[in-house]
GROMACS .gro file of C-alpha atoms in nm:
model
  506
    1UNK     CA    1   0.357  -0.754  -0.714
    2UNK     CA    2   0.356  -1.109  -0.614
    3UNK     CA    3   0.062  -1.318  -0.758
    4UNK     CA    4  -0.145  -1.470  -0.446
    5UNK     CA    5  -0.331  -1.775  -0.403
    6UNK     CA    6  -0.746  -1.745  -0.461
    7UNK     CA    7  -0.833  -1.866  -0.128
    8UNK     CA    8  -1.020  -1.653   0.160
    9UNK     CA    9  -0.811  -1.561   0.440
   10UNK     CA   10  -0.959  -1.520   0.751
   11UNK     CA   11  -0.872  -1.434   1.147
   12UNK     CA   12  -0.985  -1.381   1.471
   13UNK     CA   13  -0.854  -1.074   1.560
   14UNK     CA   14  -0.895  -0.715   1.817
   15UNK     CA   15  -0.997  -0.407   1.591
   16UNK     CA   16  -1.041  -0.052   1.693
   17UNK     CA   17  -1.213   0.173   1.529
   18UNK     CA   18  -1.128   0.559   1.541
   19UNK     CA   19  -0.906   0.501   1.852
   20UNK     CA   20  -1.213   0.424   2.053
   21UNK     CA   21  -1.214   0.029   2.217
   22UNK     CA   22  -1.056  -0.267   2.125
   23UNK     CA   23  -1.281  -0.563   2.022
   24UNK     CA   24  -1.278  -0.922   1.917
   25UNK     CA   25  -1.394  -0.917   1.558
   26UNK     CA   26  -1.370  -1.181   1.260
   27UNK     CA   27  -1.215  -1.057   0.974
   28UNK     CA   28  -1.213  -1.241   0.613
   29UNK     CA   29  -1.114  -1.149   0.272
   30UNK     CA   30  -1.057  -1.326  -0.059
   31UNK     CA   31  -0.809  -1.199  -0.305
   32UNK     CA   32  -1.113  -1.096  -0.565
   33UNK     CA   33  -1.213  -0.875  -0.276
   34UNK     CA   34  -1.247  -0.525  -0.236
   35UNK     CA   35  -1.331  -0.472   0.118
   36UNK     CA   36  -1.213  -0.631   0.452
   37UNK     CA   37  -1.523  -0.837   0.599
   38UNK     CA   38  -1.575  -0.765   0.976
   39UNK     CA   39  -1.810  -0.967   1.226
   40UNK     CA   40  -1.778  -0.835   1.578
   41UNK     CA   41  -1.785  -1.118   1.838
   42UNK     CA   42  -1.944  -1.100   2.167
   43UNK     CA   43  -1.745  -1.040   2.483
   44UNK     CA   44  -1.959  -1.299   2.665
   45UNK     CA   45  -1.858  -1.551   2.408
   46UNK     CA   46  -1.608  -1.864   2.500
   47UNK     CA   47  -1.431  -1.918   2.208
   48UNK     CA   48  -1.161  -2.142   2.169
   49UNK     CA   49  -1.044  -1.963   1.827
   50UNK     CA   50  -1.016  -1.629   2.028
   51UNK     CA   51  -0.724  -1.805   2.269
   52UNK     CA   52  -0.570  -1.993   1.990
   53UNK     CA   53  -0.334  -1.825   1.715
   54UNK     CA   54  -0.642  -1.877   1.481
   55UNK     CA   55  -0.779  -1.731   1.183
   56UNK     CA   56  -1.147  -1.808   1.161
   57UNK     CA   57  -1.387  -1.650   0.894
   58UNK     CA   58  -1.732  -1.572   0.994
   59UNK     CA   59  -1.972  -1.646   1.282
   60UNK     CA   60  -2.215  -1.936   1.223
   61UNK     CA   61  -2.491  -1.903   1.006
   62UNK     CA   62  -2.840  -1.941   1.125
   63UNK     CA   63  -2.871  -2.303   0.980
   64UNK     CA   64  -2.639  -2.412   1.255
   65UNK     CA   65  -2.926  -2.386   1.503
   66UNK     CA   66  -3.201  -2.552   1.285
   67UNK     CA   67  -3.038  -2.777   0.993
   68UNK     CA   68  -2.959  -3.066   1.213
   69UNK     CA   69  -3.008  -3.423   1.024
   70UNK     CA   70  -3.217  -3.677   1.202
   71UNK     CA   71  -2.954  -3.923   1.185
   72UNK     CA   72  -2.739  -3.691   1.413
   73UNK     CA   73  -3.057  -3.638   1.671
   74UNK     CA   74  -3.071  -3.973   1.735
   75UNK     CA   75  -2.724  -4.089   1.702
   76UNK     CA   76  -2.580  -4.209   2.067
   77UNK     CA   77  -2.268  -4.075   1.961
   78UNK     CA   78  -2.047  -3.972   1.696
   79UNK     CA   79  -1.657  -3.960   1.604
   80UNK     CA   80  -1.544  -3.655   1.417
   81UNK     CA   81  -1.178  -3.588   1.264
   82UNK     CA   82  -1.102  -3.202   1.264
   83UNK     CA   83  -0.794  -3.120   1.081
   84UNK     CA   84  -0.675  -2.773   1.162
   85UNK     CA   85  -0.394  -2.542   0.951
   86UNK     CA   86  -0.098  -2.409   1.054
   87UNK     CA   87  -0.239  -2.049   1.180
   88UNK     CA   88  -0.612  -2.185   1.260
   89UNK     CA   89  -0.786  -2.311   1.547
   90UNK     CA   90  -1.059  -2.516   1.555
   91UNK     CA   91  -1.303  -2.234   1.494
   92UNK     CA   92  -1.576  -2.308   1.768
   93UNK     CA   93  -1.688  -2.152   2.083
   94UNK     CA   94  -1.792  -2.367   2.393
   95UNK     CA   95  -1.969  -2.356   2.696
   96UNK     CA   96  -2.042  -2.540   3.009
   97UNK     CA   97  -1.826  -2.718   3.236
   98UNK     CA   98  -1.814  -2.917   3.568
   99UNK     CA   99  -1.855  -2.552   3.787
  100UNK     CA  100  -2.151  -2.498   3.575
  101UNK     CA  101  -2.268  -2.824   3.633
  102UNK     CA  102  -2.302  -2.919   3.229
  103UNK     CA  103  -2.128  -3.080   2.975
  104UNK     CA  104  -1.867  -2.913   2.743
  105UNK     CA  105  -2.134  -2.783   2.475
  106UNK     CA  106  -2.053  -2.598   2.133
  107UNK     CA  107  -2.217  -2.287   2.145
  108UNK     CA  108  -2.117  -2.141   1.810
  109UNK     CA  109  -1.921  -2.301   1.504
  110UNK     CA  110  -1.731  -2.050   1.280
  111UNK     CA  111  -1.803  -2.055   0.915
  112UNK     CA  112  -1.500  -2.149   0.703
  113UNK     CA  113  -1.282  -2.265   0.983
  114UNK     CA  114  -1.190  -2.627   1.063
  115UNK     CA  115  -1.462  -2.734   1.274
  116UNK     CA  116  -1.719  -2.578   0.977
  117UNK     CA  117  -1.528  -2.758   0.727
  118UNK     CA  118  -1.622  -3.107   0.851
  119UNK     CA  119  -1.978  -3.035   0.798
  120UNK     CA  120  -2.050  -3.284   1.077
  121UNK     CA  121  -2.047  -3.047   1.411
  122UNK     CA  122  -2.325  -2.870   1.538
  123UNK     CA  123  -2.457  -2.598   1.799
  124UNK     CA  124  -2.578  -2.816   2.070
  125UNK     CA  125  -2.315  -3.098   2.045
  126UNK     CA  126  -2.154  -3.197   2.376
  127UNK     CA  127  -1.785  -3.275   2.353
  128UNK     CA  128  -1.714  -3.603   2.527
  129UNK     CA  129  -1.337  -3.659   2.482
  130UNK     CA  130  -1.067  -3.492   2.287
  131UNK     CA  131  -0.803  -3.736   2.128
  132UNK     CA  132  -0.918  -4.007   2.378
  133UNK     CA  133  -0.918  -3.763   2.709
  134UNK     CA  134  -1.239  -3.766   2.880
  135UNK     CA  135  -1.411  -3.444   2.895
  136UNK     CA  136  -1.734  -3.534   3.091
  137UNK     CA  137  -1.611  -3.410   3.402
  138UNK     CA  138  -1.356  -3.114   3.380
  139UNK     CA  139  -1.396  -2.766   3.419
  140UNK     CA  140  -1.449  -2.473   3.145
  141UNK     CA  141  -1.081  -2.391   3.135
  142UNK     CA  142  -0.928  -2.715   3.142
  143UNK     CA  143  -1.148  -2.792   2.857
  144UNK     CA  144  -1.038  -2.494   2.654
  145UNK     CA  145  -0.672  -2.611   2.751
  146UNK     CA  146  -0.721  -2.969   2.624
  147UNK     CA  147  -0.892  -2.857   2.300
  148UNK     CA  148  -0.594  -2.609   2.232
  149UNK     CA  149  -0.343  -2.842   2.268
  150UNK     CA  150  -0.477  -3.094   2.076
  151UNK     CA  151  -0.263  -3.116   1.773
  152UNK     CA  152  -0.339  -3.021   1.400
  153UNK     CA  153  -0.547  -3.348   1.407
  154UNK     CA  154  -0.837  -3.352   1.672
  155UNK     CA  155  -1.049  -3.659   1.714
  156UNK     CA  156  -1.340  -3.555   1.879
  157UNK     CA  157  -1.650  -3.768   2.066
  158UNK     CA  158  -1.974  -3.593   2.048
  159UNK     CA  159  -2.323  -3.602   2.120
  160UNK     CA  160  -2.609  -3.393   2.015
  161UNK     CA  161  -2.843  -3.284   2.275
  162UNK     CA  162  -3.156  -3.137   2.196
  163UNK     CA  163  -3.237  -3.090   2.551
  164UNK     CA  164  -2.983  -2.810   2.610
  165UNK     CA  165  -3.090  -2.609   2.301
  166UNK     CA  166  -3.307  -2.398   2.569
  167UNK     CA  167  -3.013  -2.297   2.707
  168UNK     CA  168  -2.893  -2.097   2.421
  169UNK     CA  169  -3.194  -1.833   2.456
  170UNK     CA  170  -3.381  -1.693   2.184
  171UNK     CA  171  -3.164  -1.334   2.264
  172UNK     CA  172  -2.858  -1.535   2.221
  173UNK     CA  173  -2.957  -1.681   1.904
  174UNK     CA  174  -3.053  -1.350   1.782
  175UNK     CA  175  -2.764  -1.200   1.859
  176UNK     CA  176  -2.538  -1.475   1.655
  177UNK     CA  177  -2.754  -1.453   1.349
  178UNK     CA  178  -2.794  -1.084   1.337
  179UNK     CA  179  -2.429  -0.985   1.475
  180UNK     CA  180  -2.244  -0.632   1.425
  181UNK     CA  181  -2.089  -0.630   1.092
  182UNK     CA  182  -1.919  -0.399   0.878
  183UNK     CA  183  -1.701  -0.381   0.545
  184UNK     CA  184  -1.369  -0.208   0.542
  185UNK     CA  185  -1.327  -0.032   0.183
  186UNK     CA  186  -0.990  -0.076   0.069
  187UNK     CA  187  -1.028   0.090  -0.274
  188UNK     CA  188  -0.801   0.430  -0.211
  189UNK     CA  189  -0.730   0.336   0.167
  190UNK     CA  190  -0.395   0.427   0.316
  191UNK     CA  191  -0.259   0.115   0.445
  192UNK     CA  192   0.016   0.165   0.752
  193UNK     CA  193   0.229  -0.116   0.921
  194UNK     CA  194   0.311  -0.107   1.268
  195UNK     CA  195   0.520  -0.431   1.271
  196UNK     CA  196   0.624  -0.484   1.651
  197UNK     CA  197   0.273  -0.432   1.757
  198UNK     CA  198   0.114  -0.676   1.486
  199UNK     CA  199  -0.093  -0.413   1.393
  200UNK     CA  200  -0.218  -0.279   1.046
  201UNK     CA  201  -0.351   0.056   1.037
  202UNK     CA  202  -0.639   0.141   0.734
  203UNK     CA  203  -0.740   0.491   0.672
  204UNK     CA  204  -1.023   0.560   0.471
  205UNK     CA  205  -1.012   0.906   0.282
  206UNK     CA  206  -1.303   1.055   0.169
  207UNK     CA  207  -1.412   1.417   0.036
  208UNK     CA  208  -1.592   1.478   0.348
  209UNK     CA  209  -1.325   1.552   0.620
  210UNK     CA  210  -1.631   1.427   0.870
  211UNK     CA  211  -1.661   1.097   0.731
  212UNK     CA  212  -1.269   0.971   0.737
  213UNK     CA  213  -1.243   0.651   0.951
  214UNK     CA  214  -0.910   0.480   1.081
  215UNK     CA  215  -0.955   0.117   1.145
  216UNK     CA  216  -0.660  -0.084   1.347
  217UNK     CA  217  -0.612  -0.444   1.342
  218UNK     CA  218  -0.446  -0.641   1.558
  219UNK     CA  219  -0.332  -0.981   1.515
  220UNK     CA  220  -0.236  -1.244   1.723
  221UNK     CA  221   0.106  -1.378   1.610
  222UNK     CA  222   0.351  -1.264   1.352
  223UNK     CA  223   0.278  -1.508   1.090
  224UNK     CA  224  -0.085  -1.429   1.077
  225UNK     CA  225   0.002  -1.055   1.041
  226UNK     CA  226   0.252  -1.109   0.770
  227UNK     CA  227  -0.055  -1.293   0.581
  228UNK     CA  228  -0.283  -1.027   0.614
  229UNK     CA  229  -0.057  -0.766   0.520
  230UNK     CA  230   0.075  -0.963   0.196
  231UNK     CA  231  -0.313  -1.006   0.102
  232UNK     CA  232  -0.410  -0.635   0.191
  233UNK     CA  233  -0.118  -0.500  -0.032
  234UNK     CA  234  -0.179  -0.703  -0.309
  235UNK     CA  235  -0.585  -0.592  -0.292
  236UNK     CA  236  -0.502  -0.251  -0.243
  237UNK     CA  237  -0.250  -0.269  -0.588
  238UNK     CA  238  -0.509  -0.405  -0.749
  239UNK     CA  239  -0.770  -0.147  -0.635
  240UNK     CA  240  -0.536   0.124  -0.752
  241UNK     CA  241  -0.480  -0.006  -1.072
  242UNK     CA  242  -0.840  -0.040  -1.118
  243UNK     CA  243  -0.919   0.330  -1.024
  244UNK     CA  244  -0.645   0.429  -1.271
  245UNK     CA  245  -0.808   0.262  -1.528
  246UNK     CA  246  -1.149   0.390  -1.432
  247UNK     CA  247  -1.010   0.766  -1.385
  248UNK     CA  248  -0.894   0.725  -1.770
  249UNK     CA  249  -1.203   0.607  -1.928
  250UNK     CA  250  -1.376   0.895  -1.757
  251UNK     CA  251  -1.109   1.151  -1.871
  252UNK     CA  252  -1.160   0.987  -2.226
  253UNK     CA  253  -1.524   1.084  -2.222
  254UNK     CA  254  -1.389   1.479  -2.183
  255UNK     CA  255  -1.137   1.456  -2.459
  256UNK     CA  256  -1.192   1.798  -2.523
  257UNK     CA  257  -1.129   1.915  -2.158
  258UNK     CA  258  -0.805   1.729  -2.106
  259UNK     CA  259  -0.559   1.533  -2.258
  260UNK     CA  260  -0.457   1.373  -1.885
  261UNK     CA  261  -0.324   0.992  -1.865
  262UNK     CA  262  -0.342   0.864  -1.552
  263UNK     CA  263  -0.065   0.589  -1.498
  264UNK     CA  264  -0.017   0.478  -1.142
  265UNK     CA  265  -0.187   0.589  -0.802
  266UNK     CA  266  -0.077   0.502  -0.421
  267UNK     CA  267  -0.059   0.650  -0.093
  268UNK     CA  268   0.262   0.764   0.059
  269UNK     CA  269   0.358   0.945   0.438
  270UNK     CA  270   0.539   1.250   0.321
  271UNK     CA  271   0.769   1.343   0.624
  272UNK     CA  272   0.880   1.679   0.660
  273UNK     CA  273   1.074   1.903   0.944
  274UNK     CA  274   0.983   2.236   1.095
  275UNK     CA  275   1.262   2.422   1.277
  276UNK     CA  276   1.041   2.735   1.281
  277UNK     CA  277   0.889   2.703   1.632
  278UNK     CA  278   1.009   2.947   1.831
  279UNK     CA  279   1.240   2.862   2.106
  280UNK     CA  280   1.291   2.503   1.987
  281UNK     CA  281   1.646   2.442   1.835
  282UNK     CA  282   1.631   2.112   1.712
  283UNK     CA  283   1.417   2.061   1.427
  284UNK     CA  284   1.088   1.884   1.485
  285UNK     CA  285   0.975   1.561   1.222
  286UNK     CA  286   0.618   1.563   1.091
  287UNK     CA  287   0.451   1.337   0.850
  288UNK     CA  288   0.118   1.388   0.652
  289UNK     CA  289  -0.029   1.104   0.401
  290UNK     CA  290  -0.065   1.191   0.070
  291UNK     CA  291  -0.224   1.036  -0.257
  292UNK     CA  292   0.041   1.004  -0.544
  293UNK     CA  293  -0.046   0.986  -0.909
  294UNK     CA  294   0.179   0.959  -1.218
  295UNK     CA  295   0.059   1.074  -1.535
  296UNK     CA  296   0.214   1.056  -1.882
  297UNK     CA  297   0.435   1.368  -1.810
  298UNK     CA  298   0.347   1.474  -1.447
  299UNK     CA  299   0.359   1.377  -1.083
  300UNK     CA  300   0.047   1.498  -0.897
  301UNK     CA  301  -0.020   1.511  -0.497
  302UNK     CA  302  -0.337   1.491  -0.344
  303UNK     CA  303  -0.430   1.568   0.029
  304UNK     CA  304  -0.760   1.366   0.027
  305UNK     CA  305  -0.880   1.118  -0.225
  306UNK     CA  306  -1.036   1.246  -0.512
  307UNK     CA  307  -1.410   1.142  -0.598
  308UNK     CA  308  -1.505   1.313  -0.964
  309UNK     CA  309  -1.300   1.403  -1.266
  310UNK     CA  310  -1.276   1.747  -1.142
  311UNK     CA  311  -1.083   1.618  -0.807
  312UNK     CA  312  -0.813   1.432  -1.011
  313UNK     CA  313  -0.758   1.723  -1.235
  314UNK     CA  314  -0.704   1.953  -0.957
  315UNK     CA  315  -0.450   1.829  -0.741
  316UNK     CA  316  -0.249   2.022  -0.416
  317UNK     CA  317   0.057   1.985  -0.618
  318UNK     CA  318   0.194   1.933  -0.965
  319UNK     CA  319   0.541   1.882  -1.122
  320UNK     CA  320   0.667   1.822  -1.446
  321UNK     CA  321   0.825   1.458  -1.469
  322UNK     CA  322   1.097   1.547  -1.692
  323UNK     CA  323   1.187   1.798  -1.391
  324UNK     CA  324   1.220   1.530  -1.185
  325UNK     CA  325   1.474   1.327  -1.034
  326UNK     CA  326   1.385   1.024  -0.755
  327UNK     CA  327   1.657   0.919  -0.537
  328UNK     CA  328   1.672   0.583  -0.339
  329UNK     CA  329   1.728   0.699   0.023
  330UNK     CA  330   1.895   0.408   0.164
  331UNK     CA  331   2.145   0.356  -0.124
  332UNK     CA  332   2.232   0.745  -0.118
  333UNK     CA  333   2.603   0.796  -0.081
  334UNK     CA  334   2.692   1.181  -0.226
  335UNK     CA  335   2.662   1.461   0.079
  336UNK     CA  336   2.339   1.572  -0.024
  337UNK     CA  337   2.216   1.226  -0.007
  338UNK     CA  338   2.378   1.149   0.327
  339UNK     CA  339   2.214   1.454   0.490
  340UNK     CA  340   1.909   1.281   0.357
  341UNK     CA  341   1.960   0.971   0.541
  342UNK     CA  342   2.023   1.194   0.833
  343UNK     CA  343   1.705   1.340   0.793
  344UNK     CA  344   1.510   0.998   0.756
  345UNK     CA  345   1.691   0.880   1.099
  346UNK     CA  346   1.487   1.156   1.235
  347UNK     CA  347   1.157   1.031   1.107
  348UNK     CA  348   1.193   0.653   1.232
  349UNK     CA  349   0.956   0.656   1.548
  350UNK     CA  350   0.959   0.451   1.846
  351UNK     CA  351   0.713   0.196   1.708
  352UNK     CA  352   0.864   0.212   1.324
  353UNK     CA  353   1.218   0.158   1.259
  354UNK     CA  354   1.200   0.096   0.906
  355UNK     CA  355   1.368   0.259   0.654
  356UNK     CA  356   1.143   0.275   0.345
  357UNK     CA  357   1.216   0.589   0.243
  358UNK     CA  358   1.273   0.759  -0.109
  359UNK     CA  359   1.315   1.113  -0.217
  360UNK     CA  360   1.200   1.305  -0.531
  361UNK     CA  361   1.350   1.667  -0.627
  362UNK     CA  362   1.164   1.872  -0.864
  363UNK     CA  363   1.319   2.204  -1.087
  364UNK     CA  364   1.115   2.440  -1.040
  365UNK     CA  365   1.096   2.838  -1.127
  366UNK     CA  366   1.087   2.872  -0.754
  367UNK     CA  367   1.389   2.674  -0.723
  368UNK     CA  368   1.449   2.301  -0.614
  369UNK     CA  369   1.161   2.140  -0.427
  370UNK     CA  370   1.195   1.839  -0.254
  371UNK     CA  371   0.965   1.564  -0.090
  372UNK     CA  372   1.078   1.286   0.172
  373UNK     CA  373   0.846   0.969   0.128
  374UNK     CA  374   0.801   0.681   0.333
  375UNK     CA  375   0.662   0.333   0.248
  376UNK     CA  376   0.557   0.018   0.404
  377UNK     CA  377   0.826  -0.206   0.230
  378UNK     CA  378   1.133  -0.180   0.017
  379UNK     CA  379   0.940  -0.369  -0.259
  380UNK     CA  380   0.706  -0.085  -0.228
  381UNK     CA  381   1.010   0.169  -0.265
  382UNK     CA  382   1.129   0.011  -0.559
  383UNK     CA  383   0.816  -0.002  -0.742
  384UNK     CA  384   0.752   0.377  -0.701
  385UNK     CA  385   1.092   0.476  -0.803
  386UNK     CA  386   1.112   0.257  -1.132
  387UNK     CA  387   0.783   0.385  -1.212
  388UNK     CA  388   0.882   0.739  -1.181
  389UNK     CA  389   1.184   0.671  -1.381
  390UNK     CA  390   1.007   0.460  -1.650
  391UNK     CA  391   0.740   0.708  -1.667
  392UNK     CA  392   0.993   1.016  -1.700
  393UNK     CA  393   1.194   0.816  -1.972
  394UNK     CA  394   0.857   0.792  -2.151
  395UNK     CA  395   0.773   1.168  -2.125
  396UNK     CA  396   1.105   1.274  -2.264
  397UNK     CA  397   1.065   1.064  -2.581
  398UNK     CA  398   0.701   1.178  -2.645
  399UNK     CA  399   0.813   1.559  -2.605
  400UNK     CA  400   1.108   1.508  -2.812
  401UNK     CA  401   1.193   1.875  -2.763
  402UNK     CA  402   1.193   2.153  -2.474
  403UNK     CA  403   1.258   2.514  -2.513
  404UNK     CA  404   1.373   2.740  -2.264
  405UNK     CA  405   1.391   3.143  -2.265
  406UNK     CA  406   1.762   3.271  -2.194
  407UNK     CA  407   2.002   3.532  -2.291
  408UNK     CA  408   2.358   3.520  -2.447
  409UNK     CA  409   2.591   3.788  -2.524
  410UNK     CA  410   2.276   4.034  -2.419
  411UNK     CA  411   2.087   3.889  -2.695
  412UNK     CA  412   1.758   3.751  -2.633
  413UNK     CA  413   1.769   3.354  -2.705
  414UNK     CA  414   1.550   3.035  -2.702
  415UNK     CA  415   1.769   2.720  -2.567
  416UNK     CA  416   1.655   2.395  -2.692
  417UNK     CA  417   1.717   2.073  -2.559
  418UNK     CA  418   1.611   1.795  -2.828
  419UNK     CA  419   1.631   1.444  -2.811
  420UNK     CA  420   1.781   1.352  -3.119
  421UNK     CA  421   2.015   1.687  -3.198
  422UNK     CA  422   2.136   1.755  -2.863
  423UNK     CA  423   2.153   2.130  -2.702
  424UNK     CA  424   2.053   2.450  -2.974
  425UNK     CA  425   2.061   2.813  -2.919
  426UNK     CA  426   1.827   3.021  -3.124
  427UNK     CA  427   1.823   3.423  -3.151
  428UNK     CA  428   1.463   3.552  -3.083
  429UNK     CA  429   1.473   3.813  -3.316
  430UNK     CA  430   1.601   3.642  -3.637
  431UNK     CA  431   1.534   3.287  -3.553
  432UNK     CA  432   1.849   3.228  -3.645
  433UNK     CA  433   2.066   2.933  -3.514
  434UNK     CA  434   2.353   3.027  -3.320
  435UNK     CA  435   2.537   2.700  -3.213
  436UNK     CA  436   2.446   2.345  -3.183
  437UNK     CA  437   2.616   2.067  -2.971
  438UNK     CA  438   2.535   1.694  -2.979
  439UNK     CA  439   2.478   1.548  -2.624
  440UNK     CA  440   2.794   1.330  -2.602
  441UNK     CA  441   2.977   1.650  -2.677
  442UNK     CA  442   2.912   1.764  -2.338
  443UNK     CA  443   3.203   1.804  -2.123
  444UNK     CA  444   3.052   1.968  -1.793
  445UNK     CA  445   2.761   2.196  -1.697
  446UNK     CA  446   2.734   2.446  -1.395
  447UNK     CA  447   2.530   2.679  -1.257
  448UNK     CA  448   2.523   2.963  -0.959
  449UNK     CA  449   2.221   2.818  -0.845
  450UNK     CA  450   2.027   3.151  -0.934
  451UNK     CA  451   2.012   3.228  -1.280
  452UNK     CA  452   2.374   3.179  -1.446
  453UNK     CA  453   2.448   2.874  -1.628
  454UNK     CA  454   2.781   2.735  -1.772
  455UNK     CA  455   2.818   2.485  -2.048
  456UNK     CA  456   3.148   2.350  -2.193
  457UNK     CA  457   3.133   2.148  -2.487
  458UNK     CA  458   3.438   1.973  -2.671
  459UNK     CA  459   3.626   2.129  -2.964
  460UNK     CA  460   3.495   2.476  -2.832
  461UNK     CA  461   3.699   2.725  -2.647
  462UNK     CA  462   3.564   2.823  -2.331
  463UNK     CA  463   3.254   2.798  -2.116
  464UNK     CA  464   2.921   2.891  -2.257
  465UNK     CA  465   2.767   3.144  -2.056
  466UNK     CA  466   2.370   3.174  -2.036
  467UNK     CA  467   2.138   3.418  -1.823
  468UNK     CA  468   1.851   3.187  -1.749
  469UNK     CA  469   1.670   3.372  -1.518
  470UNK     CA  470   1.370   3.177  -1.312
  471UNK     CA  471   1.414   2.873  -1.574
  472UNK     CA  472   1.751   2.774  -1.448
  473UNK     CA  473   1.669   2.489  -1.218
  474UNK     CA  474   1.395   2.379  -1.511
  475UNK     CA  475   1.638   2.337  -1.744
  476UNK     CA  476   1.896   2.137  -1.519
  477UNK     CA  477   1.642   1.911  -1.413
  478UNK     CA  478   1.529   1.872  -1.812
  479UNK     CA  479   1.866   1.810  -1.892
  480UNK     CA  480   1.907   1.540  -1.676
  481UNK     CA  481   1.621   1.358  -1.748
  482UNK     CA  482   1.693   1.403  -2.119
  483UNK     CA  483   2.075   1.232  -2.101
  484UNK     CA  484   1.924   0.994  -1.858
  485UNK     CA  485   1.677   0.869  -2.160
  486UNK     CA  486   1.942   0.898  -2.365
  487UNK     CA  487   2.149   0.645  -2.160
  488UNK     CA  488   1.885   0.422  -2.107
  489UNK     CA  489   1.798   0.383  -2.487
  490UNK     CA  490   2.154   0.315  -2.554
  491UNK     CA  491   2.119   0.046  -2.270
  492UNK     CA  492   1.823  -0.118  -2.430
  493UNK     CA  493   1.969  -0.126  -2.792
  494UNK     CA  494   2.317  -0.308  -2.677
  495UNK     CA  495   2.082  -0.519  -2.487
  496UNK     CA  496   1.854  -0.605  -2.785
  497UNK     CA  497   2.187  -0.605  -3.021
  498UNK     CA  498   2.372  -0.867  -2.809
  499UNK     CA  499   2.050  -1.076  -2.768
  500UNK     CA  500   2.035  -1.078  -3.138
  501UNK     CA  501   2.433  -1.180  -3.195
  502UNK     CA  502   2.351  -1.480  -2.911
  503UNK     CA  503   2.042  -1.604  -3.072
  504UNK     CA  504   2.276  -1.822  -3.283
  505UNK     CA  505   2.076  -2.140  -3.452
  506UNK     CA  506   2.315  -2.446  -3.472
   0.00000   0.00000   0.00000
């Protein structure tokens, strides 16, 4: 993941909770936060930052009402220069105007934004001019437009009017000082991006199905949306790594119970098709959110976020990593992969035209099990596929050897896949070695997709036929993993050798 700057990101957005009503809110989050901080903005606020493609932080603190220096109160006029950033507005709300027979008054200052950063503006300041343009006899809307179009550097002429402070009623101050706030936790949260709507959906999962929450955050422009999406991705990635560390520490305390070691976790959107509906010929595409966890030797899938050690040890589905293949759908070219791409094209809805998919295939005693997963970005796809392949290679190196029951010429046997020695067949009854071949002698392998396996080796007459029973697919997938791991080691050794040869001192 990319390194992000340690600054606080903040914006004024539209937010919706559980498909209820869209509300204006100010959200903020630093790179070290674990939650998005939300402060709702009253619909009655005439906020400039709401009208601009801005990124304000939090509403004004109570001190903005009370801690006004005496020199400011007694000064006739003040000139304040405000510097805006590319994606932020002034960060103020205004009231008044010619139609209200009042001057243009600052009614709210958003913490951390441009106006607040000057330290020279206060609630109760009347804005007399902006960049030399007089505001003493303009309407409210005219003032809004002049302030919005003032550019990145805004020169304000202001005067503090103590006498207008009663206009900001006690109720208004109370509402501003105690605005409705909440935090959206990102730990084990599922994040979905709807790019064309400039919206990010955050699903908060829990063990209690009744308390699950969905937050939709809609941004005012594409740059703001992308900045926030990048920040949320980086924070969730960090938090997921923290979950892995914390879970492994808990498991260490239960060493006698399990030896599971988690490596990577994250939410994925699984897509699947269902053509079993009566009277419907065209397959229907469905999706569901699953949490995937990689351990030292397995892929685990959860339908809800685990909240205890026991939950982590009881996944909805589990697969052996050495019996797993991962495929990048967008780069697939074989007939099988072509059909995958055809399926993936079905999963794209009108609001999501991305092609960030990968597929996992698992050899099990029940045959080949397939899962199609959608990610938010190509980087996330590459990260998952790399992690699965890397951990599968590691699992092979740790296991060294796997055995499978089989039958050869009517004799009960055990077929071993050994990382160094290749393929070995032993008779069960006398535990005698019947034959052995290195991996590099294997010319081809085939199966009938049910129980029969054929192996052909160099310098060996004919094909070897084995009755594998239900272990056929686990064997085929395991053999593939061992061969891939061997090739990976050869490649690494070649790189290291070339690096050593090229490291010549002159």
